[in-house]
Amino acid sequence: MTFRAHILGAAAGGGLPQWNCGCLNCSLARSGKIASQTQSSLAVSADGDSWAVLNASPDIRIQLSRARSLYPTGLRQLPLASVLLTNGDIDHVAGLLTLREMQPFTLFATQAIHDVLAQNPVFDALNASVVTRTVIALDTPFELVPGLTATLFAVPGKVPLYLEGEEVQTNLIGDQTVGVALQTGTQNTFYIPGCATLNDDLRSRLDGADLLFFDGTLWADDEMLRAGLGQKTGKRMGHMSISGPDGTIAAFAELNIARKVFVHMNNTNPVLRPDSAERAEAETAGWIIGQDGMEITL
Ligand code: MLT
Ligand code: MN
Ligand code: ZN
């Protein structure tokens, strides 16, 4: 068994370019000067024949049209065996609506995330007679696809934006936001596209990992305010930022992780520009900037 990961989409919600955004990166992407990136999703496999998609992004149709390993192998035979959700955010669930063509697969998520889907009847488009919804308890290993064991664990985060009430806890620990541990033989990979803080529990889980895909939403916590694009900080959105004394680069400096890859990058993030000083700084600190189509094999 050889662990394979294929980044279907490296951008956060909105993608790059985002339809209504005229920021520097979005303008550069529109004119082809930097690469466009689709929304947050990772495909994984252990045998190369059977694949799981981690998060179903609104761009899944174009993502699956580009990912050769996931092309149909027969009239209605697909390498895609399962879909796993790490939260109920629109950038991670809206793509389920594209997967509605009476195609069998298993949909794995925690109870809280399944509840969100069950409360939205539009998701009944995934016919229960072919799409099996399986509830996964935290810290309980299960077979995601043949040869690949997954375990979900709580990651500090918040409820989806569209379910926010009057008061929002951005550091909630529960089953509304999870990370995924993936094990093939002795190889350990982690996928955490959204994370508000790196707490001691995460530190001890991640130390010694072979490969990590991690929340790279923003470079700086106030990046969107400074760009004149809104009032929200990264913290308010439940995302830690890459730079600064309490940023991701600093937080991971002491951990021993063989390969670290940023995913779920917002379109304002300067690391999306290959010639930026911020990208050089992240790469010098040992981080890989994920991009659509990137494949990593262990
Ligand atoms: C996030 O990652 O913060 C969310 O996807 C934001 C959103 O729902 O647009
Ligand atoms: Mn998101
Ligand atoms: Zn933009």
mmCIF file of C-alpha atoms in Angstrom, residues 4-268:
data_model
loop_
_atom_site.group_PDB
_atom_site.id
_atom_site.type_symbol
_atom_site.label_atom_id
_atom_site.label_comp_id
_atom_site.label_asym_id
_atom_site.label_seq_id
_atom_site.Cartn_x
_atom_site.Cartn_y
_atom_site.Cartn_z
ATOM 1 C CA ARG A 4 -1.427 8.957 -2.226
ATOM 2 C CA ALA A 5 -2.820 12.444 -1.724
ATOM 3 C CA HIS A 6 -4.043 14.649 -4.550
ATOM 4 C CA ILE A 7 -4.999 18.270 -3.839
ATOM 5 C CA LEU A 8 -8.245 18.788 -5.746
ATOM 6 C CA GLY A 9 -8.624 22.362 -4.468
ATOM 7 C CA ALA A 10 -6.091 24.443 -2.527
ATOM 8 C CA ALA A 11 -8.149 27.602 -1.976
ATOM 9 C CA ALA A 12 -10.540 28.503 0.845
ATOM 10 C CA GLY A 13 -14.204 29.350 0.301
ATOM 11 C CA GLY A 14 -14.575 31.647 -2.710
ATOM 12 C CA GLY A 15 -11.609 30.210 -4.587
ATOM 13 C CA LEU A 16 -9.040 32.181 -6.570
ATOM 14 C CA PRO A 17 -10.275 34.301 -8.259
ATOM 15 C CA GLN A 18 -13.415 34.789 -6.162
ATOM 16 C CA TRP A 19 -16.346 35.865 -8.367
ATOM 17 C CA ASN A 20 -16.896 39.254 -6.713
ATOM 18 C CA CYS A 21 -13.336 40.151 -5.697
ATOM 19 C CA GLY A 22 -11.050 42.679 -7.313
ATOM 20 C CA CYS A 23 -8.103 42.249 -4.937
ATOM 21 C CA LEU A 24 -4.529 41.991 -6.233
ATOM 22 C CA ASN A 25 -4.418 38.173 -6.227
ATOM 23 C CA CYS A 26 -7.847 37.768 -7.830
ATOM 24 C CA SER A 27 -6.886 40.257 -10.568
ATOM 25 C CA LEU A 28 -3.575 38.475 -11.186
ATOM 26 C CA ALA A 29 -5.369 35.122 -11.381
ATOM 27 C CA ARG A 30 -7.943 36.491 -13.870
ATOM 28 C CA SER A 31 -5.166 37.708 -16.137
ATOM 29 C CA GLY A 32 -3.318 34.387 -15.885
ATOM 30 C CA LYS A 33 -0.290 35.882 -14.093
ATOM 31 C CA ILE A 34 -0.698 33.554 -11.111
ATOM 32 C CA ALA A 35 -2.407 30.162 -11.025
ATOM 33 C CA SER A 36 -6.120 30.033 -10.208
ATOM 34 C CA GLN A 37 -7.082 27.673 -7.374
ATOM 35 C CA THR A 38 -10.367 25.888 -6.721
ATOM 36 C CA GLN A 39 -12.017 25.399 -3.346
ATOM 37 C CA SER A 40 -10.916 23.192 -0.495
ATOM 38 C CA SER A 41 -10.738 19.454 -1.195
ATOM 39 C CA LEU A 42 -8.234 16.597 -0.972
ATOM 40 C CA ALA A 43 -8.453 13.143 -2.576
ATOM 41 C CA VAL A 44 -6.645 10.231 -0.878
ATOM 42 C CA SER A 45 -6.017 6.568 -1.644
ATOM 43 C CA ALA A 46 -3.909 3.681 -0.379
ATOM 44 C CA ASP A 47 -4.198 1.257 -3.314
ATOM 45 C CA GLY A 48 -4.523 3.817 -6.137
ATOM 46 C CA ASP A 49 -7.800 2.185 -7.265
ATOM 47 C CA SER A 50 -10.231 3.278 -4.590
ATOM 48 C CA TRP A 51 -10.339 6.940 -3.533
ATOM 49 C CA ALA A 52 -11.910 9.064 -0.824
ATOM 50 C CA VAL A 53 -12.617 12.756 -1.271
ATOM 51 C CA LEU A 54 -12.148 14.817 1.868
ATOM 52 C CA ASN A 55 -14.665 17.685 1.657
ATOM 53 C CA ALA A 56 -17.008 18.180 -1.289
ATOM 54 C CA SER A 57 -16.315 21.655 -2.603
ATOM 55 C CA PRO A 58 -18.599 23.667 -4.878
ATOM 56 C CA ASP A 59 -15.883 23.150 -7.532
ATOM 57 C CA ILE A 60 -15.990 19.340 -7.367
ATOM 58 C CA ARG A 61 -17.310 18.991 -10.916
ATOM 59 C CA ILE A 62 -14.301 20.697 -12.484
ATOM 60 C CA GLN A 63 -11.958 19.075 -9.935
ATOM 61 C CA LEU A 64 -13.121 15.567 -10.893
ATOM 62 C CA SER A 65 -12.837 16.435 -14.580
ATOM 63 C CA ARG A 66 -9.127 17.196 -14.037
ATOM 64 C CA ALA A 67 -8.160 14.331 -11.707
ATOM 65 C CA ARG A 68 -7.265 11.419 -13.960
ATOM 66 C CA SER A 69 -7.106 8.885 -11.095
ATOM 67 C CA LEU A 70 -10.765 9.555 -10.338
ATOM 68 C CA TYR A 71 -12.115 9.155 -13.882
ATOM 69 C CA PRO A 72 -14.884 6.561 -14.362
ATOM 70 C CA THR A 73 -13.525 3.102 -15.123
ATOM 71 C CA GLY A 74 -16.811 1.889 -16.653
ATOM 72 C CA LEU A 75 -20.250 3.199 -17.555
ATOM 73 C CA ARG A 76 -21.073 3.946 -13.914
ATOM 74 C CA GLN A 77 -17.984 2.550 -12.182
ATOM 75 C CA LEU A 78 -15.971 5.087 -10.264
ATOM 76 C CA PRO A 79 -12.758 5.031 -8.213
ATOM 77 C CA LEU A 80 -14.582 7.394 -5.793
ATOM 78 C CA ALA A 81 -15.719 5.183 -2.916
ATOM 79 C CA SER A 82 -16.345 7.655 -0.124
ATOM 80 C CA VAL A 83 -16.651 11.294 0.839
ATOM 81 C CA LEU A 84 -15.648 12.580 4.261
ATOM 82 C CA LEU A 85 -16.631 15.987 5.661
ATOM 83 C CA THR A 86 -14.574 17.913 8.240
ATOM 84 C CA ASN A 87 -17.217 20.575 8.927
ATOM 85 C CA GLY A 88 -20.536 21.831 7.585
ATOM 86 C CA ASP A 89 -19.163 24.935 5.843
ATOM 87 C CA ILE A 90 -20.522 25.698 2.394
ATOM 88 C CA ASP A 91 -17.097 25.297 0.777
ATOM 89 C CA HIS A 92 -16.999 21.728 2.155
ATOM 90 C CA VAL A 93 -20.560 20.485 1.602
ATOM 91 C CA ALA A 94 -22.049 22.296 -1.412
ATOM 92 C CA GLY A 95 -20.323 19.875 -3.804
ATOM 93 C CA LEU A 96 -22.481 17.042 -2.463
ATOM 94 C CA LEU A 97 -25.262 18.423 -4.645
ATOM 95 C CA THR A 98 -23.135 17.729 -7.709
ATOM 96 C CA LEU A 99 -22.711 14.079 -6.626
ATOM 97 C CA ARG A 100 -26.458 13.394 -6.855
ATOM 98 C CA GLU A 101 -26.643 11.225 -9.994
ATOM 99 C CA MET A 102 -27.722 7.995 -8.252
ATOM 100 C CA GLN A 103 -24.065 7.113 -7.752
ATOM 101 C CA PRO A 104 -23.325 4.894 -4.751
ATOM 102 C CA PHE A 105 -20.741 6.079 -2.213
ATOM 103 C CA THR A 106 -20.392 6.284 1.539
ATOM 104 C CA LEU A 107 -20.684 9.668 3.195
ATOM 105 C CA PHE A 108 -18.676 9.813 6.422
ATOM 106 C CA ALA A 109 -19.083 12.626 8.969
ATOM 107 C CA THR A 110 -19.669 13.213 12.664
ATOM 108 C CA GLN A 111 -23.192 13.335 14.079
ATOM 109 C CA ALA A 112 -23.160 17.168 14.238
ATOM 110 C CA ILE A 113 -22.243 17.449 10.559
ATOM 111 C CA HIS A 114 -24.773 14.798 9.503
ATOM 112 C CA ASP A 115 -27.395 16.748 11.503
ATOM 113 C CA VAL A 116 -26.656 19.891 9.474
ATOM 114 C CA LEU A 117 -27.208 17.950 6.243
ATOM 115 C CA ALA A 118 -30.366 16.305 7.585
ATOM 116 C CA GLN A 119 -31.811 19.741 8.459
ATOM 117 C CA ASN A 120 -31.397 20.848 4.834
ATOM 118 C CA PRO A 121 -33.797 18.816 2.647
ATOM 119 C CA VAL A 122 -31.937 19.839 -0.506
ATOM 120 C CA PHE A 123 -29.323 17.221 0.478
ATOM 121 C CA ASP A 124 -31.991 14.518 0.139
ATOM 122 C CA ALA A 125 -30.978 14.773 -3.516
ATOM 123 C CA LEU A 126 -28.362 12.248 -2.375
ATOM 124 C CA ASN A 127 -30.747 9.327 -2.475
ATOM 125 C CA ALA A 128 -30.508 7.268 0.727
ATOM 126 C CA SER A 129 -30.868 4.034 -1.248
ATOM 127 C CA VAL A 130 -27.474 4.589 -2.896
ATOM 128 C CA VAL A 131 -25.579 7.047 -0.666
ATOM 129 C CA THR A 132 -24.944 5.568 2.754
ATOM 130 C CA ARG A 133 -24.581 8.163 5.505
ATOM 131 C CA THR A 134 -22.307 6.788 8.195
ATOM 132 C CA VAL A 135 -21.843 8.540 11.529
ATOM 133 C CA ILE A 136 -18.280 8.515 12.812
ATOM 134 C CA ALA A 137 -17.545 9.053 16.497
ATOM 135 C CA LEU A 138 -14.486 11.078 17.460
ATOM 136 C CA ASP A 139 -11.281 9.161 18.128
ATOM 137 C CA THR A 140 -12.685 5.951 16.649
ATOM 138 C CA PRO A 141 -10.693 4.508 13.713
ATOM 139 C CA PHE A 142 -12.598 3.329 10.625
ATOM 140 C CA GLU A 143 -11.758 2.131 7.116
ATOM 141 C CA LEU A 144 -12.076 5.142 4.774
ATOM 142 C CA VAL A 145 -11.082 3.182 1.656
ATOM 143 C CA PRO A 146 -9.309 -0.196 1.454
ATOM 144 C CA GLY A 147 -5.925 0.010 3.182
ATOM 145 C CA LEU A 148 -6.516 3.443 4.650
ATOM 146 C CA THR A 149 -7.639 3.896 8.246
ATOM 147 C CA ALA A 150 -9.052 7.278 9.256
ATOM 148 C CA THR A 151 -9.689 8.754 12.685
ATOM 149 C CA LEU A 152 -11.566 11.995 13.297
ATOM 150 C CA PHE A 153 -10.584 14.239 16.199
ATOM 151 C CA ALA A 154 -11.872 17.555 17.532
ATOM 152 C CA VAL A 155 -10.104 20.706 16.384
ATOM 153 C CA PRO A 156 -10.792 24.180 17.847
ATOM 154 C CA GLY A 157 -13.273 25.884 15.526
ATOM 155 C CA LYS A 158 -16.809 27.179 15.216
ATOM 156 C CA VAL A 159 -20.184 26.271 13.736
ATOM 157 C CA PRO A 160 -20.742 27.093 10.038
ATOM 158 C CA LEU A 161 -21.229 30.784 9.241
ATOM 159 C CA TYR A 162 -24.878 30.210 8.246
ATOM 160 C CA LEU A 163 -25.630 28.664 11.668
ATOM 161 C CA GLU A 164 -23.972 31.357 13.779
ATOM 162 C CA GLY A 165 -26.232 32.727 16.552
ATOM 163 C CA GLU A 166 -25.947 35.968 18.529
ATOM 164 C CA GLU A 167 -22.815 34.813 20.270
ATOM 165 C CA VAL A 168 -20.144 32.887 18.460
ATOM 166 C CA GLN A 169 -17.554 30.726 20.132
ATOM 167 C CA THR A 170 -14.610 30.541 17.732
ATOM 168 C CA ASN A 171 -12.626 28.045 19.797
ATOM 169 C CA LEU A 172 -15.281 25.397 20.248
ATOM 170 C CA ILE A 173 -14.068 21.834 20.812
ATOM 171 C CA GLY A 174 -16.610 19.271 19.654
ATOM 172 C CA ASP A 175 -17.680 17.381 16.596
ATOM 173 C CA GLN A 176 -18.623 20.409 14.461
ATOM 174 C CA THR A 177 -15.017 20.899 13.263
ATOM 175 C CA VAL A 178 -12.678 17.936 12.982
ATOM 176 C CA GLY A 179 -9.260 16.976 11.748
ATOM 177 C CA VAL A 180 -8.514 13.654 10.061
ATOM 178 C CA ALA A 181 -5.683 11.256 10.891
ATOM 179 C CA LEU A 182 -4.922 8.903 7.980
ATOM 180 C CA GLN A 183 -2.901 5.772 8.499
ATOM 181 C CA THR A 184 -1.451 3.435 5.879
ATOM 182 C CA GLY A 185 0.875 0.841 7.380
ATOM 183 C CA THR A 186 3.322 2.872 9.420
ATOM 184 C CA GLN A 187 2.734 6.194 7.592
ATOM 185 C CA ASN A 188 0.747 8.935 9.320
ATOM 186 C CA THR A 189 -0.857 11.815 7.465
ATOM 187 C CA PHE A 190 -3.102 14.538 8.889
ATOM 188 C CA TYR A 191 -5.650 16.755 7.137
ATOM 189 C CA ILE A 192 -6.796 19.858 9.045
ATOM 190 C CA PRO A 193 -8.213 22.506 6.690
ATOM 191 C CA GLY A 194 -9.662 24.631 9.497
ATOM 192 C CA CYS A 195 -8.092 25.228 12.904
ATOM 193 C CA ALA A 196 -8.505 28.145 15.349
ATOM 194 C CA THR A 197 -5.544 27.346 17.622
ATOM 195 C CA LEU A 198 -2.858 24.728 17.985
ATOM 196 C CA ASN A 199 -3.581 23.317 21.440
ATOM 197 C CA ASP A 200 -1.584 20.740 23.391
ATOM 198 C CA ASP A 201 -3.804 17.890 22.225
ATOM 199 C CA LEU A 202 -3.072 18.725 18.570
ATOM 200 C CA ARG A 203 0.626 19.218 19.253
ATOM 201 C CA SER A 204 0.982 15.740 20.679
ATOM 202 C CA ARG A 205 -1.094 14.151 17.906
ATOM 203 C CA LEU A 206 0.826 15.835 15.085
ATOM 204 C CA ASP A 207 4.373 15.513 16.389
ATOM 205 C CA GLY A 208 6.240 12.890 14.376
ATOM 206 C CA ALA A 209 3.785 12.873 11.439
ATOM 207 C CA ASP A 210 4.975 12.015 7.927
ATOM 208 C CA LEU A 211 2.713 14.492 6.174
ATOM 209 C CA LEU A 212 0.370 17.295 7.207
ATOM 210 C CA PHE A 213 -2.146 19.356 5.231
ATOM 211 C CA PHE A 214 -3.017 22.387 7.358
ATOM 212 C CA ASP A 215 -5.196 25.502 7.440
ATOM 213 C CA GLY A 216 -3.387 28.254 5.503
ATOM 214 C CA THR A 217 -6.395 30.577 5.217
ATOM 215 C CA LEU A 218 -4.707 33.905 5.950
ATOM 216 C CA TRP A 219 -1.145 35.172 6.155
ATOM 217 C CA ALA A 220 -2.061 37.842 8.728
ATOM 218 C CA ASP A 221 -5.036 37.922 11.080
ATOM 219 C CA ASP A 222 -6.142 41.403 9.849
ATOM 220 C CA GLU A 223 -5.375 40.742 6.171
ATOM 221 C CA MET A 224 -8.957 41.174 4.956
ATOM 222 C CA LEU A 225 -9.488 44.398 6.931
ATOM 223 C CA ARG A 226 -6.270 45.898 5.597
ATOM 224 C CA ALA A 227 -7.224 44.944 2.043
ATOM 225 C CA GLY A 228 -10.534 46.775 2.540
ATOM 226 C CA LEU A 229 -12.489 43.562 1.983
ATOM 227 C CA GLY A 230 -14.500 43.274 5.180
ATOM 228 C CA GLN A 231 -14.489 43.482 8.952
ATOM 229 C CA LYS A 232 -13.532 39.915 9.788
ATOM 230 C CA THR A 233 -10.277 38.786 11.312
ATOM 231 C CA GLY A 234 -8.967 35.274 10.844
ATOM 232 C CA LYS A 235 -9.647 34.599 14.542
ATOM 233 C CA ARG A 236 -13.288 35.580 14.118
ATOM 234 C CA MET A 237 -13.541 33.114 11.223
ATOM 235 C CA GLY A 238 -12.041 30.323 13.341
ATOM 236 C CA HIS A 239 -8.718 30.218 11.506
ATOM 237 C CA MET A 240 -5.208 30.707 12.881
ATOM 238 C CA SER A 241 -2.995 32.779 10.581
ATOM 239 C CA ILE A 242 0.363 31.810 9.132
ATOM 240 C CA SER A 243 2.546 34.695 10.345
ATOM 241 C CA GLY A 244 3.176 36.433 13.669
ATOM 242 C CA PRO A 245 4.164 35.318 17.165
ATOM 243 C CA ASP A 246 1.050 33.150 17.604
ATOM 244 C CA GLY A 247 0.892 32.153 13.932
ATOM 245 C CA THR A 248 1.183 28.744 12.346
ATOM 246 C CA ILE A 249 4.853 28.969 11.333
ATOM 247 C CA ALA A 250 5.804 29.801 14.943
ATOM 248 C CA ALA A 251 3.429 27.236 16.451
ATOM 249 C CA PHE A 252 4.860 24.364 14.387
ATOM 250 C CA ALA A 253 8.522 25.359 14.662
ATOM 251 C CA GLU A 254 9.219 22.887 17.471
ATOM 252 C CA LEU A 255 7.243 19.984 16.030
ATOM 253 C CA ASN A 256 8.838 17.233 14.023
ATOM 254 C CA ILE A 257 6.731 16.787 10.870
ATOM 255 C CA ALA A 258 8.407 15.517 7.718
ATOM 256 C CA ARG A 259 6.231 17.391 5.181
ATOM 257 C CA LYS A 260 3.883 20.312 5.917
ATOM 258 C CA VAL A 261 1.546 21.656 3.246
ATOM 259 C CA PHE A 262 -0.750 24.694 3.431
ATOM 260 C CA VAL A 263 -4.241 24.231 2.006
ATOM 261 C CA HIS A 264 -7.523 26.204 2.295
ATOM 262 C CA MET A 265 -5.818 29.508 1.398
ATOM 263 C CA ASN A 266 -7.974 32.590 1.089
ATOM 264 C CA ASN A 267 -7.619 34.519 -2.174
ATOM 265 C CA THR A 268 -6.075 37.477 -0.296
#
